[in-house]
mmCIF file of C-alpha atoms in Angstrom:
data_model
loop_
_atom_site.group_PDB
_atom_site.id
_atom_site.type_symbol
_atom_site.label_atom_id
_atom_site.label_comp_id
_atom_site.label_asym_id
_atom_site.label_seq_id
_atom_site.Cartn_x
_atom_site.Cartn_y
_atom_site.Cartn_z
ATOM 1 C CA MET A 7 -55.640 -15.441 2.140
ATOM 2 C CA ARG A 8 -55.495 -13.952 5.648
ATOM 3 C CA ARG A 9 -53.045 -16.677 6.740
ATOM 4 C CA ARG A 10 -50.876 -15.920 3.715
ATOM 5 C CA ASN A 11 -50.919 -12.212 4.475
ATOM 6 C CA ARG A 12 -50.041 -12.927 8.108
ATOM 7 C CA SER A 13 -47.131 -15.123 6.971
ATOM 8 C CA ILE A 14 -45.851 -12.424 4.656
ATOM 9 C CA ALA A 15 -46.172 -9.881 7.439
ATOM 10 C CA LEU A 16 -44.269 -12.116 9.866
ATOM 11 C CA VAL A 17 -41.495 -12.696 7.324
ATOM 12 C CA THR A 18 -41.298 -8.963 6.666
ATOM 13 C CA ILE A 19 -41.042 -8.217 10.382
ATOM 14 C CA CYS A 20 -38.365 -10.886 10.844
ATOM 15 C CA LEU A 21 -36.324 -9.553 7.934
ATOM 16 C CA PHE A 22 -36.672 -6.038 9.310
ATOM 17 C CA CYS A 23 -35.474 -7.173 12.736
ATOM 18 C CA ILE A 24 -32.537 -9.073 11.230
ATOM 19 C CA GLY A 25 -31.601 -6.025 9.190
ATOM 20 C CA LEU A 26 -31.916 -3.791 12.231
ATOM 21 C CA ARG A 27 -29.670 -6.089 14.262
ATOM 22 C CA ALA A 28 -27.138 -6.097 11.409
ATOM 23 C CA GLU A 29 -27.188 -2.308 11.263
ATOM 24 C CA ARG A 30 -26.736 -2.126 15.016
ATOM 25 C CA GLY A 31 -23.859 -4.611 14.779
ATOM 26 C CA LEU A 32 -22.186 -2.497 12.111
ATOM 27 C CA ALA A 33 -22.715 0.592 14.239
ATOM 28 C CA GLN A 34 -21.059 -1.181 17.162
ATOM 29 C CA ARG A 35 -18.124 -2.260 15.011
ATOM 30 C CA ALA A 36 -17.785 1.233 13.599
ATOM 31 C CA ALA A 37 -18.016 3.074 16.913
ATOM 32 C CA PRO A 38 -15.372 5.831 16.725
ATOM 33 C CA GLU A 39 -14.479 5.412 20.381
ATOM 34 C CA ALA A 40 -13.278 1.838 19.878
ATOM 35 C CA TYR A 41 -10.901 2.804 17.073
ATOM 36 C CA ASP A 42 -9.801 6.012 18.753
ATOM 37 C CA GLN A 43 -8.894 4.183 21.955
ATOM 38 C CA LEU A 44 -6.677 1.730 20.085
ATOM 39 C CA ALA A 45 -5.029 4.378 17.918
ATOM 40 C CA ARG A 46 -4.430 6.777 20.794
ATOM 41 C CA ALA A 47 -2.920 4.025 22.949
ATOM 42 C CA ALA A 48 -0.595 3.044 20.108
ATOM 43 C CA TYR A 49 0.428 6.640 19.528
ATOM 44 C CA GLU A 50 1.241 7.113 23.209
ATOM 45 C CA LYS A 51 3.232 3.858 23.298
ATOM 46 C CA LEU A 52 5.112 4.271 20.014
ATOM 47 C CA HIS A 53 5.264 8.058 20.271
ATOM 48 C CA PRO A 54 6.084 8.974 16.675
ATOM 49 C CA PRO A 55 6.014 12.688 15.818
ATOM 50 C CA GLY A 56 2.639 12.169 14.161
ATOM 51 C CA LEU A 57 0.297 9.337 13.236
ATOM 52 C CA SER A 58 -2.765 9.068 10.994
ATOM 53 C CA VAL A 59 -5.259 6.202 10.854
ATOM 54 C CA ALA A 60 -8.214 5.296 8.622
ATOM 55 C CA VAL A 61 -10.567 2.300 8.562
ATOM 56 C CA VAL A 62 -12.997 1.324 5.805
ATOM 57 C CA VAL A 63 -15.666 -1.392 5.976
ATOM 58 C CA ALA A 64 -17.968 -2.443 3.119
ATOM 59 C CA GLY A 65 -16.914 0.516 1.014
ATOM 60 C CA GLU A 66 -17.548 3.069 3.761
ATOM 61 C CA GLN A 67 -14.977 4.939 5.807
ATOM 62 C CA VAL A 68 -15.928 4.236 9.405
ATOM 63 C CA PHE A 69 -13.044 5.979 11.149
ATOM 64 C CA ALA A 70 -10.249 8.410 10.311
ATOM 65 C CA SER A 71 -8.145 10.537 12.609
ATOM 66 C CA GLY A 72 -4.718 11.977 13.292
ATOM 67 C CA TYR A 73 -2.546 12.105 16.418
ATOM 68 C CA GLY A 74 0.518 14.144 17.268
ATOM 69 C CA LEU A 75 2.147 16.666 14.979
ATOM 70 C CA ALA A 76 2.779 16.833 11.253
ATOM 71 C CA ASP A 77 5.310 19.609 11.906
ATOM 72 C CA LEU A 78 7.049 19.651 15.277
ATOM 73 C CA GLU A 79 8.629 23.076 14.826
ATOM 74 C CA ASN A 80 5.416 24.837 13.837
ATOM 75 C CA ASP A 81 3.040 22.835 16.041
ATOM 76 C CA VAL A 82 0.877 21.627 13.126
ATOM 77 C CA PRO A 83 -1.422 18.753 14.162
ATOM 78 C CA CYS A 84 -1.807 15.562 12.156
ATOM 79 C CA THR A 85 -5.191 14.794 10.614
ATOM 80 C CA ALA A 86 -6.598 12.073 8.390
ATOM 81 C CA GLN A 87 -5.775 14.377 5.446
ATOM 82 C CA THR A 88 -2.079 14.741 6.293
ATOM 83 C CA VAL A 89 0.136 13.768 3.336
ATOM 84 C CA TYR A 90 3.025 11.397 4.054
ATOM 85 C CA ARG A 91 5.647 9.393 2.250
ATOM 86 C CA ILE A 92 4.116 5.926 1.940
ATOM 87 C CA ALA A 93 7.397 4.276 0.897
ATOM 88 C CA SER A 94 6.978 0.697 -0.356
ATOM 89 C CA ILE A 95 3.190 0.841 -0.417
ATOM 90 C CA SER A 96 4.072 2.419 -3.772
ATOM 91 C CA LYS A 97 4.815 -1.134 -4.963
ATOM 92 C CA PRO A 98 1.220 -2.449 -5.063
ATOM 93 C CA ILE A 99 0.217 0.798 -6.770
ATOM 94 C CA ALA A 100 2.852 0.154 -9.448
ATOM 95 C CA ALA A 101 1.633 -3.444 -9.711
ATOM 96 C CA ILE A 102 -1.911 -2.238 -10.348
ATOM 97 C CA ALA A 103 -0.634 -0.028 -13.175
ATOM 98 C CA VAL A 104 1.295 -2.913 -14.746
ATOM 99 C CA LEU A 105 -1.700 -5.248 -14.567
ATOM 100 C CA GLN A 106 -3.811 -2.592 -16.260
ATOM 101 C CA VAL A 107 -1.554 -2.602 -19.324
ATOM 102 C CA VAL A 108 -1.514 -6.400 -19.191
ATOM 103 C CA GLU A 109 -5.326 -6.356 -19.302
ATOM 104 C CA GLN A 110 -5.128 -4.013 -22.278
ATOM 105 C CA GLY A 111 -2.961 -6.524 -24.129
ATOM 106 C CA ARG A 112 0.020 -4.182 -24.347
ATOM 107 C CA ALA A 113 2.211 -6.364 -22.146
ATOM 108 C CA ALA A 114 2.284 -9.894 -20.726
ATOM 109 C CA LEU A 115 3.539 -11.103 -17.380
ATOM 110 C CA ASP A 116 6.045 -13.434 -19.045
ATOM 111 C CA ASP A 117 7.500 -10.609 -21.181
ATOM 112 C CA SER A 118 11.113 -9.705 -20.523
ATOM 113 C CA ILE A 119 11.672 -6.279 -19.011
ATOM 114 C CA THR A 120 14.216 -5.631 -21.781
ATOM 115 C CA ASN A 121 11.262 -5.311 -24.172
ATOM 116 C CA PHE A 122 10.236 -2.158 -22.322
ATOM 117 C CA VAL A 123 13.501 -0.903 -20.814
ATOM 118 C CA PRO A 124 16.210 -1.610 -23.403
ATOM 119 C CA GLU A 125 18.775 0.132 -21.184
ATOM 120 C CA PHE A 126 18.527 -2.849 -18.830
ATOM 121 C CA PRO A 127 20.784 -5.547 -20.314
ATOM 122 C CA ALA A 128 19.836 -9.184 -20.792
ATOM 123 C CA LYS A 129 21.271 -11.331 -18.030
ATOM 124 C CA PRO A 130 23.109 -14.650 -18.460
ATOM 125 C CA GLU A 131 21.267 -16.030 -15.423
ATOM 126 C CA GLY A 132 17.993 -15.942 -17.400
ATOM 127 C CA PRO A 133 15.234 -13.586 -18.543
ATOM 128 C CA VAL A 134 13.902 -11.079 -16.032
ATOM 129 C CA THR A 135 10.153 -11.095 -16.670
ATOM 130 C CA LEU A 136 7.453 -8.770 -15.393
ATOM 131 C CA GLN A 137 6.110 -11.529 -13.162
ATOM 132 C CA ARG A 138 9.535 -12.073 -11.600
ATOM 133 C CA LEU A 139 9.842 -8.357 -10.913
ATOM 134 C CA LEU A 140 6.359 -8.155 -9.404
ATOM 135 C CA THR A 141 6.972 -11.136 -7.101
ATOM 136 C CA HIS A 142 10.551 -10.225 -6.052
ATOM 137 C CA THR A 143 11.928 -13.366 -7.664
ATOM 138 C CA SER A 144 13.962 -11.568 -10.331
ATOM 139 C CA GLY A 145 17.366 -11.874 -8.654
ATOM 140 C CA ILE A 146 17.984 -8.113 -8.874
ATOM 141 C CA ARG A 147 19.700 -6.838 -5.759
ATOM 142 C CA HIS A 148 18.332 -4.435 -3.135
ATOM 143 C CA TYR A 149 20.134 -1.397 -1.711
ATOM 144 C CA LYS A 150 23.799 -1.469 -0.824
ATOM 145 C CA PRO A 151 25.030 0.549 2.185
ATOM 146 C CA GLY A 152 24.849 4.252 1.445
ATOM 147 C CA GLU A 153 22.351 3.942 -1.430
ATOM 148 C CA PHE A 154 19.120 4.311 0.545
ATOM 149 C CA GLU A 155 19.337 8.060 1.145
ATOM 150 C CA GLN A 156 19.928 9.323 -2.381
ATOM 151 C CA THR A 157 20.151 13.083 -2.868
ATOM 152 C CA ARG A 158 20.678 13.108 -6.629
ATOM 153 C CA HIS A 159 17.734 13.780 -8.916
ATOM 154 C CA TYR A 160 17.219 11.462 -11.887
ATOM 155 C CA ASP A 161 15.319 12.876 -14.854
ATOM 156 C CA THR A 162 14.770 9.512 -16.534
ATOM 157 C CA LEU A 163 14.382 5.880 -15.607
ATOM 158 C CA ALA A 164 17.399 5.056 -17.754
ATOM 159 C CA ALA A 165 19.511 7.309 -15.552
ATOM 160 C CA ALA A 166 18.014 5.953 -12.322
ATOM 161 C CA ILE A 167 18.856 2.310 -13.097
ATOM 162 C CA GLU A 168 22.533 3.018 -13.828
ATOM 163 C CA ILE A 169 23.325 2.283 -10.200
ATOM 164 C CA PHE A 170 22.405 -1.420 -10.474
ATOM 165 C CA LYS A 171 21.651 -2.436 -14.063
ATOM 166 C CA ASP A 172 25.077 -3.941 -14.828
ATOM 167 C CA ASP A 173 25.349 -5.916 -11.582
ATOM 168 C CA PRO A 174 24.991 -9.708 -11.820
ATOM 169 C CA LEU A 175 21.749 -11.222 -10.557
ATOM 170 C CA LEU A 176 21.789 -12.770 -7.104
ATOM 171 C CA PHE A 177 20.261 -15.974 -8.508
ATOM 172 C CA ALA A 178 18.510 -17.296 -11.593
ATOM 173 C CA PRO A 179 15.116 -15.592 -11.976
ATOM 174 C CA GLY A 180 12.290 -17.556 -10.430
ATOM 175 C CA THR A 181 14.394 -19.734 -8.156
ATOM 176 C CA ARG A 182 14.235 -17.639 -4.965
ATOM 177 C CA PHE A 183 12.522 -14.686 -3.273
ATOM 178 C CA SER A 184 14.608 -11.616 -2.488
ATOM 179 C CA TYR A 185 12.930 -8.294 -1.793
ATOM 180 C CA THR A 186 14.187 -5.556 -4.103
ATOM 181 C CA THR A 187 13.095 -1.974 -4.615
ATOM 182 C CA TYR A 188 15.484 -1.669 -7.548
ATOM 183 C CA GLY A 189 13.673 -4.468 -9.337
ATOM 184 C CA TYR A 190 10.354 -2.708 -8.864
ATOM 185 C CA ASN A 191 11.769 0.537 -10.225
ATOM 186 C CA LEU A 192 12.059 -1.088 -13.633
ATOM 187 C CA LEU A 193 8.283 -1.494 -13.782
ATOM 188 C CA ALA A 194 7.841 2.238 -14.334
ATOM 189 C CA GLY A 195 9.418 1.614 -17.731
ATOM 190 C CA VAL A 196 6.618 -0.796 -18.658
ATOM 191 C CA ILE A 197 4.111 2.016 -18.163
ATOM 192 C CA GLU A 198 6.140 4.674 -19.941
ATOM 193 C CA HIS A 199 6.847 2.405 -22.926
ATOM 194 C CA THR A 200 3.276 1.179 -23.407
ATOM 195 C CA ALA A 201 1.291 4.283 -22.396
ATOM 196 C CA HIS A 202 3.692 6.812 -23.975
ATOM 197 C CA GLN A 203 3.495 9.104 -20.967
ATOM 198 C CA SER A 204 5.369 9.597 -17.730
ATOM 199 C CA PHE A 205 4.828 7.159 -14.889
ATOM 200 C CA GLY A 206 3.481 9.964 -12.698
ATOM 201 C CA ASP A 207 0.972 11.155 -15.298
ATOM 202 C CA TYR A 208 -0.227 7.602 -15.860
ATOM 203 C CA LEU A 209 -0.789 7.019 -12.143
ATOM 204 C CA HIS A 210 -2.756 10.251 -11.909
ATOM 205 C CA GLU A 211 -5.011 9.429 -14.856
ATOM 206 C CA ARG A 212 -5.495 5.674 -14.492
ATOM 207 C CA VAL A 213 -5.106 4.937 -10.767
ATOM 208 C CA PHE A 214 -5.425 7.983 -8.525
ATOM 209 C CA ALA A 215 -8.240 9.807 -10.345
ATOM 210 C CA PRO A 216 -10.527 6.777 -10.799
ATOM 211 C CA ALA A 217 -9.993 5.828 -7.151
ATOM 212 C CA GLY A 218 -10.655 9.355 -5.883
ATOM 213 C CA MET A 219 -7.142 9.592 -4.440
ATOM 214 C CA THR A 220 -6.925 13.359 -4.758
ATOM 215 C CA SER A 221 -3.953 13.791 -2.399
ATOM 216 C CA SER A 222 -1.712 11.114 -3.969
ATOM 217 C CA ARG A 223 1.193 11.766 -6.335
ATOM 218 C CA LEU A 224 4.885 11.168 -6.852
ATOM 219 C CA GLU A 225 7.068 13.228 -4.532
ATOM 220 C CA LEU A 226 8.676 15.912 -6.684
ATOM 221 C CA GLN A 227 11.255 18.135 -5.041
ATOM 222 C CA GLY A 228 10.214 21.771 -5.084
ATOM 223 C CA GLU A 229 6.519 21.047 -5.526
ATOM 224 C CA LEU A 230 4.202 22.592 -2.947
ATOM 225 C CA VAL A 231 1.944 19.945 -1.415
ATOM 226 C CA PRO A 232 -0.978 20.998 0.793
ATOM 227 C CA ARG A 233 -1.072 19.371 4.239
ATOM 228 C CA ARG A 234 2.269 17.584 3.765
ATOM 229 C CA ALA A 235 3.964 16.320 6.930
ATOM 230 C CA ARG A 236 7.583 17.008 7.756
ATOM 231 C CA GLN A 237 9.798 13.925 8.046
ATOM 232 C CA TYR A 238 11.761 12.969 11.160
ATOM 233 C CA VAL A 239 14.376 10.442 12.252
ATOM 234 C CA ARG A 240 15.753 9.628 15.682
ATOM 235 C CA GLY A 241 19.115 11.078 16.587
ATOM 236 C CA ALA A 242 21.866 9.435 18.624
ATOM 237 C CA ASP A 243 20.017 10.507 21.788
ATOM 238 C CA GLN A 244 16.784 8.881 20.472
ATOM 239 C CA ARG A 245 15.117 12.262 20.152
ATOM 240 C CA TRP A 246 13.320 13.160 16.947
ATOM 241 C CA GLN A 247 15.173 15.433 14.557
ATOM 242 C CA ASN A 248 14.604 16.611 11.008
ATOM 243 C CA ALA A 249 15.225 13.870 8.462
ATOM 244 C CA PRO A 250 18.079 14.401 6.004
ATOM 245 C CA PHE A 251 17.233 15.479 2.471
ATOM 246 C CA VAL A 252 16.489 12.674 0.003
ATOM 247 C CA ASP A 253 15.300 12.622 -3.601
ATOM 248 C CA LEU A 254 12.909 9.797 -4.430
ATOM 249 C CA SER A 255 13.358 9.941 -8.208
ATOM 250 C CA ILE A 256 15.589 6.857 -8.023
ATOM 251 C CA LYS A 257 12.603 4.760 -6.885
ATOM 252 C CA TRP A 258 9.343 6.103 -8.313
ATOM 253 C CA ALA A 259 7.687 2.692 -8.705
ATOM 254 C CA GLY A 260 9.324 1.151 -5.651
ATOM 255 C CA GLY A 261 8.805 3.903 -3.100
ATOM 256 C CA GLY A 262 8.173 7.356 -4.545
ATOM 257 C CA VAL A 263 4.477 7.981 -3.831
ATOM 258 C CA ILE A 264 3.100 10.342 -1.193
ATOM 259 C CA SER A 265 -0.470 9.900 0.015
ATOM 260 C CA THR A 266 -2.886 9.961 2.943
ATOM 261 C CA VAL A 267 -4.518 7.211 5.002
ATOM 262 C CA GLU A 268 -7.878 8.129 3.511
ATOM 263 C CA ASP A 269 -6.512 7.807 -0.023
ATOM 264 C CA LEU A 270 -5.019 4.388 0.730
ATOM 265 C CA CYS A 271 -8.419 3.222 1.943
ATOM 266 C CA ARG A 272 -9.917 4.639 -1.260
ATOM 267 C CA LEU A 273 -7.448 2.475 -3.176
ATOM 268 C CA HIS A 274 -8.887 -0.581 -1.431
ATOM 269 C CA VAL A 275 -12.455 0.485 -2.222
ATOM 270 C CA ALA A 276 -11.545 1.122 -5.884
ATOM 271 C CA LEU A 277 -10.101 -2.388 -6.166
ATOM 272 C CA GLU A 278 -13.131 -3.843 -4.423
ATOM 273 C CA SER A 279 -15.563 -2.042 -6.738
ATOM 274 C CA GLY A 280 -13.730 -2.949 -9.941
ATOM 275 C CA LYS A 281 -12.717 0.585 -10.860
ATOM 276 C CA LEU A 282 -9.052 -0.307 -11.380
ATOM 277 C CA LEU A 283 -8.783 -3.960 -12.393
ATOM 278 C CA LYS A 284 -10.865 -6.908 -13.505
ATOM 279 C CA PRO A 285 -11.749 -9.512 -10.831
ATOM 280 C CA GLU A 286 -9.395 -12.095 -12.343
ATOM 281 C CA SER A 287 -6.474 -9.641 -12.196
ATOM 282 C CA ILE A 288 -7.235 -8.834 -8.565
ATOM 283 C CA ALA A 289 -7.428 -12.530 -7.742
ATOM 284 C CA LEU A 290 -4.047 -13.056 -9.375
ATOM 285 C CA MET A 291 -2.524 -10.200 -7.395
ATOM 286 C CA GLN A 292 -3.790 -11.684 -4.174
ATOM 287 C CA THR A 293 -2.647 -15.245 -4.852
ATOM 288 C CA PRO A 294 0.715 -16.307 -3.373
ATOM 289 C CA ALA A 295 3.351 -16.762 -6.059
ATOM 290 C CA THR A 296 5.597 -19.802 -6.330
ATOM 291 C CA THR A 297 9.179 -20.374 -7.350
ATOM 292 C CA LEU A 298 10.009 -22.422 -10.436
ATOM 293 C CA ALA A 299 10.383 -25.414 -8.128
ATOM 294 C CA GLY A 300 6.842 -24.912 -6.829
ATOM 295 C CA GLN A 301 7.774 -23.466 -3.442
ATOM 296 C CA PRO A 302 4.947 -21.183 -2.262
ATOM 297 C CA LEU A 303 5.779 -17.633 -1.271
ATOM 298 C CA GLU A 304 4.019 -15.190 1.017
ATOM 299 C CA TYR A 305 3.915 -12.587 -1.734
ATOM 300 C CA GLY A 306 1.665 -12.172 -4.748
ATOM 301 C CA LEU A 307 1.863 -9.461 -7.405
ATOM 302 C CA GLY A 308 2.668 -6.461 -5.249
ATOM 303 C CA TRP A 309 1.140 -7.680 -1.988
ATOM 304 C CA ASN A 310 2.107 -9.746 1.032
ATOM 305 C CA ILE A 311 -0.415 -12.561 1.484
ATOM 306 C CA ALA A 312 -1.293 -14.383 4.721
ATOM 307 C CA THR A 313 -4.132 -16.589 5.987
ATOM 308 C CA ASP A 314 -5.237 -16.593 9.635
ATOM 309 C CA LYS A 315 -6.618 -19.429 11.775
ATOM 310 C CA GLN A 316 -10.156 -18.533 10.742
ATOM 311 C CA GLY A 317 -9.274 -18.964 7.082
ATOM 312 C CA ARG A 318 -9.415 -15.259 6.294
ATOM 313 C CA THR A 319 -6.983 -13.942 3.710
ATOM 314 C CA TRP A 320 -5.060 -10.800 4.674
ATOM 315 C CA VAL A 321 -3.387 -8.711 1.991
ATOM 316 C CA SER A 322 -0.904 -6.081 3.089
ATOM 317 C CA HIS A 323 2.185 -4.026 2.426
ATOM 318 C CA SER A 324 4.502 -2.129 4.713
ATOM 319 C CA GLY A 325 6.657 0.875 3.957
ATOM 320 C CA GLY A 326 9.787 2.347 5.476
ATOM 321 C CA THR A 327 11.583 5.406 4.161
ATOM 322 C CA THR A 328 13.649 8.336 5.342
ATOM 323 C CA GLY A 329 11.335 9.978 7.859
ATOM 324 C CA GLY A 330 8.328 7.756 7.307
ATOM 325 C CA THR A 331 6.716 4.421 8.210
ATOM 326 C CA SER A 332 3.486 3.039 6.774
ATOM 327 C CA PHE A 333 1.254 -0.021 6.696
ATOM 328 C CA LEU A 334 -1.798 -0.915 4.611
ATOM 329 C CA LEU A 335 -3.803 -3.968 5.675
ATOM 330 C CA ARG A 336 -6.703 -5.387 3.680
ATOM 331 C CA CYS A 337 -9.117 -8.235 4.289
ATOM 332 C CA PRO A 338 -10.844 -8.484 0.896
ATOM 333 C CA ASP A 339 -13.103 -11.382 1.952
ATOM 334 C CA GLN A 340 -14.540 -9.236 4.752
ATOM 335 C CA ARG A 341 -14.431 -5.966 2.770
ATOM 336 C CA CYS A 342 -12.235 -4.242 5.337
ATOM 337 C CA ALA A 343 -9.040 -2.205 5.138
ATOM 338 C CA VAL A 344 -6.895 -0.180 7.527
ATOM 339 C CA ALA A 345 -4.184 2.359 6.708
ATOM 340 C CA VAL A 346 -1.714 3.722 9.255
ATOM 341 C CA ILE A 347 1.144 6.134 8.530
ATOM 342 C CA ALA A 348 3.672 7.926 10.754
ATOM 343 C CA ASN A 349 6.078 10.723 9.868
ATOM 344 C CA GLY A 350 8.976 9.124 11.714
ATOM 345 C CA GLY A 351 11.499 6.628 10.432
ATOM 346 C CA ASN A 352 11.561 3.063 11.782
ATOM 347 C CA VAL A 353 8.378 3.347 13.842
ATOM 348 C CA GLU A 354 7.703 -0.203 15.005
ATOM 349 C CA GLY A 355 4.261 -1.454 15.875
ATOM 350 C CA LEU A 356 2.179 -0.157 12.965
ATOM 351 C CA PRO A 357 1.298 -3.652 11.646
ATOM 352 C CA GLY A 358 0.037 -4.644 15.084
ATOM 353 C CA LEU A 359 -2.065 -1.484 15.334
ATOM 354 C CA ALA A 360 -3.531 -2.103 11.882
ATOM 355 C CA ARG A 361 -4.447 -5.676 12.816
ATOM 356 C CA ARG A 362 -6.144 -4.600 16.037
ATOM 357 C CA LEU A 363 -8.133 -1.947 14.185
ATOM 358 C CA ALA A 364 -9.153 -4.399 11.462
ATOM 359 C CA LEU A 365 -10.261 -7.057 13.915
ATOM 360 C CA THR A 366 -12.210 -4.435 15.830
ATOM 361 C CA ALA A 367 -14.023 -3.567 12.611
ATOM 362 C CA LEU A 368 -14.837 -7.231 12.037
ATOM 363 C CA SER A 369 -15.966 -8.069 15.567
ATOM 364 C CA ALA A 370 -19.595 -7.726 16.655
ATOM 365 C CA GLY A 371 -18.788 -6.292 20.057
ATOM 366 C CA GLY A 372 -16.521 -3.493 18.923
ATOM 367 C CA THR A 373 -13.390 -4.834 20.604
ATOM 368 C CA ALA A 374 -10.613 -6.823 18.987
ATOM 369 C CA PRO A 375 -10.412 -10.583 19.619
ATOM 370 C CA ALA A 376 -7.279 -11.899 21.253
ATOM 371 C CA ASP A 377 -6.044 -13.758 18.169
ATOM 372 C CA GLU A 378 -4.591 -11.626 15.387
ATOM 373 C CA PRO A 379 -3.863 -12.590 11.776
#
């Protein structure tokens, strides 16, 4: 009996020591100084007007901070709670909403978009299905010159799609990949048709609220938004200047959401915990799509998908808009995500910063390995 008790005691001590080492390892990975050093160095190198960063590991936010200014004229500092345009990171959010109604049986991925948006005409090249829209294989074109910075407000989706709906497809649906915000805009109609409410109200009730994303919403002109950053673009002399006015109502599902880095990390945690979608839907989102000919793509349902040399899957999306640049990087297998957003247009280097921060979170020593995903 004494030997058995001693064995149990030894096992208990060993487990305690292992757990203690694991906790210490997590503490090392989550050391604020390691993340801050990387983020500050990137800010000083890239020098956007302002930059915010957040890192989450195993469902816990381990770092969040802001650098520079949210408002250059009024000397307002950026924080982790600063609200930015997230641009095309709106796309995976729209994809989540669509997959929710698919789970509810109110739509199917092989349904034609004309079932939900009758204003969009059937195309002779073939049916444009929800799956083709979600994977950018629909053949619908992207912006033409002069269309990116829209100033007109569109009250309805039917009005917003007038600019492209009658154009011929670039190719037969499913045969190629061609990135298109216009194609994604049609997905808002799936939500409005099946849920019988506006796209913005649906996102608030079924995505943002369950995920705890209290600072996220569609950007509505005239609405007062606490802690919102001003937007900036570089002038001919490469100095930052106020961004021109744009109205995002032409691209609600493709690029119309404003949010914070903390909220984007909450989105990751909500997916991880099953608050938004079933595991099989998440797996489908994060699986590379293929063309009709079987050619694999580096895009799933709303996410870019990549695998590194260690076999880890990285799920991400970038965003670029008038006066804003963003990047959300997730490593679902390792339960890690990083969000970085700047209030300047065409700020290069955010994906690299996100990768360094993520690898720092995953490394035992608190510093990023040399090889990046």
